[in-house]
Amino acid sequence: MHSTTDATTVTDAGLPHLRRCVELAQQARDRTDHPFGSVLVTADGRRVEAMNTVVTQGDPTGHAETNLVRVAAAELPAEVLATSTLYTSTEPCAMCAGAIYWGGIARVVYALSEEGLAEIVSAQEGVPTMDLPCREVFARGGRPVAVAGPADLPEAVAVHDGFWV
């Protein structure tokens, strides 16, 4: 369980998890998917990983976070998810934030902000990106989801270099 003092702060302990998310984002990119990766870490240290599959699976909902929620919810009981942290290379979009909320995950930590991503890509395949920070999505729910981010990780920006042209 995370203490309330660090729940909304990116701590040094979280940086290796965020770096792993960026590695997964690079793996997704290397196979032609969008460069996003996520890792769920349970309170007792178990890990579940996922990456974006939008292109390779032909599924517009195949974002790293939604894929991760699907796998984690199938593998872990709700009470474990309720004390877990989802780390992700980029701030969750509105769809992913909804999946995280409905998955019952307690905390989200991200590297690149939605605003930072919007500076890199204003449209995907001609569709403008959504401007709806995950904190706003979570604020509309009936239970709290702690959010920490953005983290200052240059590699979270670099994984997008030249991809969205």
mmCIF file of N, CA and C in Angstrom, residues 57-121:
data_model
loop_
_atom_site.group_PDB
_atom_site.id
_atom_site.type_symbol
_atom_site.label_atom_id
_atom_site.label_comp_id
_atom_site.label_asym_id
_atom_site.label_seq_id
_atom_site.Cartn_x
_atom_site.Cartn_y
_atom_site.Cartn_z
ATOM 1 N N GLN A 57 -3.011 -5.466 -34.043
ATOM 2 C CA GLN A 57 -4.262 -6.181 -33.785
ATOM 3 C C GLN A 57 -5.454 -5.530 -34.495
ATOM 4 N N GLY A 58 -5.217 -4.389 -35.135
ATOM 5 C CA GLY A 58 -6.313 -3.694 -35.818
ATOM 6 C C GLY A 58 -7.418 -3.294 -34.859
ATOM 7 N N ASP A 59 -7.036 -2.877 -33.646
ATOM 8 C CA ASP A 59 -8.006 -2.561 -32.596
ATOM 9 C C ASP A 59 -7.737 -1.167 -32.041
ATOM 10 N N PRO A 60 -8.599 -0.207 -32.351
ATOM 11 C CA PRO A 60 -8.357 1.155 -31.864
ATOM 12 C C PRO A 60 -8.408 1.270 -30.344
ATOM 13 N N THR A 61 -8.942 0.256 -29.650
ATOM 14 C CA THR A 61 -8.946 0.286 -28.183
ATOM 15 C C THR A 61 -7.731 -0.427 -27.598
ATOM 16 N N GLY A 62 -6.816 -0.871 -28.431
ATOM 17 C CA GLY A 62 -5.647 -1.630 -27.981
ATOM 18 C C GLY A 62 -4.527 -0.771 -27.436
ATOM 19 N N HIS A 63 -4.871 0.209 -26.625
ATOM 20 C CA HIS A 63 -3.851 1.042 -25.973
ATOM 21 C C HIS A 63 -3.157 0.218 -24.895
ATOM 22 N N ALA A 64 -1.952 0.605 -24.536
ATOM 23 C CA ALA A 64 -1.181 -0.149 -23.542
ATOM 24 C C ALA A 64 -1.953 -0.306 -22.235
ATOM 25 N N GLU A 65 -2.591 0.767 -21.778
ATOM 26 C CA GLU A 65 -3.281 0.711 -20.489
ATOM 27 C C GLU A 65 -4.537 -0.174 -20.545
ATOM 28 N N THR A 66 -5.318 -0.076 -21.621
ATOM 29 C CA THR A 66 -6.510 -0.925 -21.709
ATOM 30 C C THR A 66 -6.106 -2.389 -21.831
ATOM 31 N N ASN A 67 -5.052 -2.665 -22.587
ATOM 32 C CA ASN A 67 -4.551 -4.031 -22.679
ATOM 33 C C ASN A 67 -4.096 -4.528 -21.307
ATOM 34 N N LEU A 68 -3.424 -3.673 -20.572
ATOM 35 C CA LEU A 68 -2.939 -4.037 -19.243
ATOM 36 C C LEU A 68 -4.094 -4.302 -18.284
ATOM 37 N N VAL A 69 -5.108 -3.454 -18.301
ATOM 38 C CA VAL A 69 -6.264 -3.657 -17.417
ATOM 39 C C VAL A 69 -6.930 -4.997 -17.730
ATOM 40 N N ARG A 70 -7.080 -5.323 -19.003
ATOM 41 C CA ARG A 70 -7.701 -6.600 -19.375
ATOM 42 C C ARG A 70 -6.921 -7.788 -18.805
ATOM 43 N N VAL A 71 -5.603 -7.775 -18.997
ATOM 44 C CA VAL A 71 -4.765 -8.881 -18.533
ATOM 45 C C VAL A 71 -4.739 -8.922 -17.007
ATOM 46 N N ALA A 72 -4.526 -7.775 -16.377
ATOM 47 C CA ALA A 72 -4.430 -7.733 -14.908
ATOM 48 C C ALA A 72 -5.736 -8.168 -14.258
ATOM 49 N N ALA A 73 -6.868 -7.731 -14.794
ATOM 50 C CA ALA A 73 -8.163 -8.097 -14.210
ATOM 51 C C ALA A 73 -8.431 -9.593 -14.362
ATOM 52 N N ALA A 74 -7.903 -10.204 -15.399
ATOM 53 C CA ALA A 74 -8.073 -11.644 -15.588
ATOM 54 C C ALA A 74 -7.150 -12.447 -14.666
ATOM 55 N N GLU A 75 -6.001 -11.864 -14.310
ATOM 56 C CA GLU A 75 -5.003 -12.584 -13.513
ATOM 57 C C GLU A 75 -5.090 -12.313 -12.016
ATOM 58 N N LEU A 76 -5.596 -11.149 -11.637
ATOM 59 C CA LEU A 76 -5.521 -10.725 -10.234
ATOM 60 C C LEU A 76 -6.907 -10.432 -9.667
ATOM 61 N N PRO A 77 -7.126 -10.750 -8.400
ATOM 62 C CA PRO A 77 -8.416 -10.420 -7.781
ATOM 63 C C PRO A 77 -8.571 -8.914 -7.566
ATOM 64 N N ALA A 78 -9.809 -8.477 -7.465
ATOM 65 C CA ALA A 78 -10.116 -7.050 -7.307
ATOM 66 C C ALA A 78 -9.406 -6.433 -6.112
ATOM 67 N N GLU A 79 -9.303 -7.182 -5.010
ATOM 68 C CA GLU A 79 -8.651 -6.602 -3.827
ATOM 69 C C GLU A 79 -7.162 -6.353 -4.049
ATOM 70 N N VAL A 80 -6.541 -7.088 -4.960
ATOM 71 C CA VAL A 80 -5.135 -6.845 -5.298
ATOM 72 C C VAL A 80 -5.032 -5.611 -6.202
ATOM 73 N N LEU A 81 -5.904 -5.513 -7.193
ATOM 74 C CA LEU A 81 -5.900 -4.331 -8.062
ATOM 75 C C LEU A 81 -6.128 -3.061 -7.261
ATOM 76 N N ALA A 82 -6.935 -3.146 -6.219
ATOM 77 C CA ALA A 82 -7.277 -1.977 -5.399
ATOM 78 C C ALA A 82 -6.092 -1.428 -4.617
ATOM 79 N N THR A 83 -4.990 -2.182 -4.566
ATOM 80 C CA THR A 83 -3.789 -1.699 -3.875
ATOM 81 C C THR A 83 -2.584 -1.664 -4.821
ATOM 82 N N SER A 84 -2.843 -1.693 -6.124
ATOM 83 C CA SER A 84 -1.786 -1.730 -7.133
ATOM 84 C C SER A 84 -1.566 -0.361 -7.761
ATOM 85 N N THR A 85 -0.395 -0.217 -8.388
ATOM 86 C CA THR A 85 -0.054 0.999 -9.127
ATOM 87 C C THR A 85 0.161 0.651 -10.586
ATOM 88 N N LEU A 86 -0.464 1.417 -11.467
ATOM 89 C CA LEU A 86 -0.256 1.277 -12.903
ATOM 90 C C LEU A 86 0.721 2.364 -13.339
ATOM 91 N N TYR A 87 1.860 1.938 -13.862
ATOM 92 C CA TYR A 87 2.862 2.849 -14.409
ATOM 93 C C TYR A 87 2.693 2.861 -15.920
ATOM 94 N N THR A 88 2.887 4.026 -16.535
ATOM 95 C CA THR A 88 2.716 4.091 -17.977
ATOM 96 C C THR A 88 3.631 5.150 -18.585
ATOM 97 N N SER A 89 4.040 4.888 -19.818
ATOM 98 C CA SER A 89 5.003 5.762 -20.487
ATOM 99 C C SER A 89 4.431 7.144 -20.775
ATOM 100 N N THR A 90 3.111 7.224 -20.965
ATOM 101 C CA THR A 90 2.447 8.478 -21.297
ATOM 102 C C THR A 90 1.139 8.555 -20.522
ATOM 103 N N GLU A 91 0.736 9.742 -20.147
ATOM 104 C CA GLU A 91 -0.512 9.933 -19.400
ATOM 105 C C GLU A 91 -1.669 9.220 -20.090
ATOM 106 N N PRO A 92 -2.463 8.469 -19.335
ATOM 107 C CA PRO A 92 -3.589 7.754 -19.940
ATOM 108 C C PRO A 92 -4.596 8.701 -20.593
ATOM 109 N N CYS A 93 -5.084 8.300 -21.765
ATOM 110 C CA CYS A 93 -6.142 9.049 -22.430
ATOM 111 C C CYS A 93 -7.454 8.835 -21.681
ATOM 112 N N ALA A 94 -8.503 9.487 -22.105
ATOM 113 C CA ALA A 94 -9.804 9.371 -21.433
ATOM 114 C C ALA A 94 -10.307 7.920 -21.442
ATOM 115 N N MET A 95 -10.141 7.221 -22.557
ATOM 116 C CA MET A 95 -10.584 5.826 -22.635
ATOM 117 C C MET A 95 -9.812 4.966 -21.649
ATOM 118 N N CYS A 96 -8.502 5.137 -21.616
ATOM 119 C CA CYS A 96 -7.670 4.331 -20.721
ATOM 120 C C CYS A 96 -7.946 4.674 -19.263
ATOM 121 N N ALA A 97 -8.152 5.955 -18.970
ATOM 122 C CA ALA A 97 -8.482 6.351 -17.599
ATOM 123 C C ALA A 97 -9.780 5.681 -17.162
ATOM 124 N N GLY A 98 -10.752 5.604 -18.062
ATOM 125 C CA GLY A 98 -11.997 4.909 -17.745
ATOM 126 C C GLY A 98 -11.756 3.440 -17.451
ATOM 127 N N ALA A 99 -10.911 2.791 -18.241
ATOM 128 C CA ALA A 99 -10.602 1.379 -18.012
ATOM 129 C C ALA A 99 -9.895 1.189 -16.670
ATOM 130 N N ILE A 100 -8.982 2.074 -16.357
ATOM 131 C CA ILE A 100 -8.261 2.010 -15.080
ATOM 132 C C ILE A 100 -9.240 2.180 -13.923
ATOM 133 N N TYR A 101 -10.122 3.149 -14.054
ATOM 134 C CA TYR A 101 -11.132 3.395 -13.016
ATOM 135 C C TYR A 101 -12.005 2.150 -12.829
ATOM 136 N N TRP A 102 -12.579 1.632 -13.920
ATOM 137 C CA TRP A 102 -13.464 0.478 -13.824
ATOM 138 C C TRP A 102 -12.714 -0.778 -13.417
ATOM 139 N N GLY A 103 -11.411 -0.823 -13.670
ATOM 140 C CA GLY A 103 -10.591 -1.950 -13.222
ATOM 141 C C GLY A 103 -10.291 -1.913 -11.732
ATOM 142 N N GLY A 104 -10.590 -0.792 -11.089
ATOM 143 C CA GLY A 104 -10.398 -0.692 -9.646
ATOM 144 C C GLY A 104 -8.968 -0.460 -9.214
ATOM 145 N N ILE A 105 -8.127 0.005 -10.112
ATOM 146 C CA ILE A 105 -6.710 0.241 -9.800
ATOM 147 C C ILE A 105 -6.578 1.527 -8.987
ATOM 148 N N ALA A 106 -5.742 1.471 -7.960
ATOM 149 C CA ALA A 106 -5.667 2.543 -6.964
ATOM 150 C C ALA A 106 -4.856 3.762 -7.387
ATOM 151 N N ARG A 107 -3.834 3.541 -8.201
ATOM 152 C CA ARG A 107 -2.872 4.625 -8.439
ATOM 153 C C ARG A 107 -2.299 4.523 -9.848
ATOM 154 N N VAL A 108 -2.042 5.681 -10.449
ATOM 155 C CA VAL A 108 -1.445 5.780 -11.775
ATOM 156 C C VAL A 108 -0.225 6.691 -11.681
ATOM 157 N N VAL A 109 0.863 6.270 -12.311
ATOM 158 C CA VAL A 109 2.076 7.079 -12.401
ATOM 159 C C VAL A 109 2.476 7.106 -13.872
ATOM 160 N N TYR A 110 2.696 8.311 -14.403
ATOM 161 C CA TYR A 110 3.051 8.397 -15.824
ATOM 162 C C TYR A 110 4.270 9.286 -16.035
ATOM 163 N N ALA A 111 4.929 9.071 -17.191
ATOM 164 C CA ALA A 111 6.115 9.852 -17.553
ATOM 165 C C ALA A 111 5.708 11.071 -18.379
ATOM 166 N N LEU A 112 5.429 10.893 -19.653
ATOM 167 C CA LEU A 112 5.086 12.003 -20.550
ATOM 168 C C LEU A 112 3.635 12.425 -20.335
ATOM 169 N N SER A 113 3.403 13.718 -20.201
ATOM 170 C CA SER A 113 2.034 14.221 -20.008
ATOM 171 C C SER A 113 1.268 14.228 -21.323
ATOM 172 N N GLU A 114 -0.047 14.262 -21.212
ATOM 173 C CA GLU A 114 -0.906 14.396 -22.389
ATOM 174 C C GLU A 114 -0.554 15.679 -23.141
ATOM 175 N N GLU A 115 -0.316 16.736 -22.393
ATOM 176 C CA GLU A 115 0.067 18.015 -23.003
ATOM 177 C C GLU A 115 1.385 17.870 -23.765
ATOM 178 N N GLY A 116 2.339 17.164 -23.175
ATOM 179 C CA GLY A 116 3.623 16.927 -23.839
ATOM 180 C C GLY A 116 3.453 16.111 -25.104
ATOM 181 N N LEU A 117 2.577 15.112 -25.058
ATOM 182 C CA LEU A 117 2.309 14.310 -26.249
ATOM 183 C C LEU A 117 1.650 15.159 -27.333
ATOM 184 N N ALA A 118 0.733 16.036 -26.936
ATOM 185 C CA ALA A 118 0.046 16.894 -27.906
ATOM 186 C C ALA A 118 1.030 17.840 -28.611
ATOM 187 N N GLU A 119 2.125 18.174 -27.953
ATOM 188 C CA GLU A 119 3.156 18.996 -28.594
ATOM 189 C C GLU A 119 3.892 18.202 -29.673
ATOM 190 N N ILE A 120 3.895 16.876 -29.535
ATOM 191 C CA ILE A 120 4.568 16.004 -30.495
ATOM 192 C C ILE A 120 3.623 15.630 -31.630
ATOM 193 N N VAL A 121 2.364 15.327 -31.298
ATOM 194 C CA VAL A 121 1.380 14.886 -32.292
ATOM 195 C C VAL A 121 0.049 15.567 -32.009
#
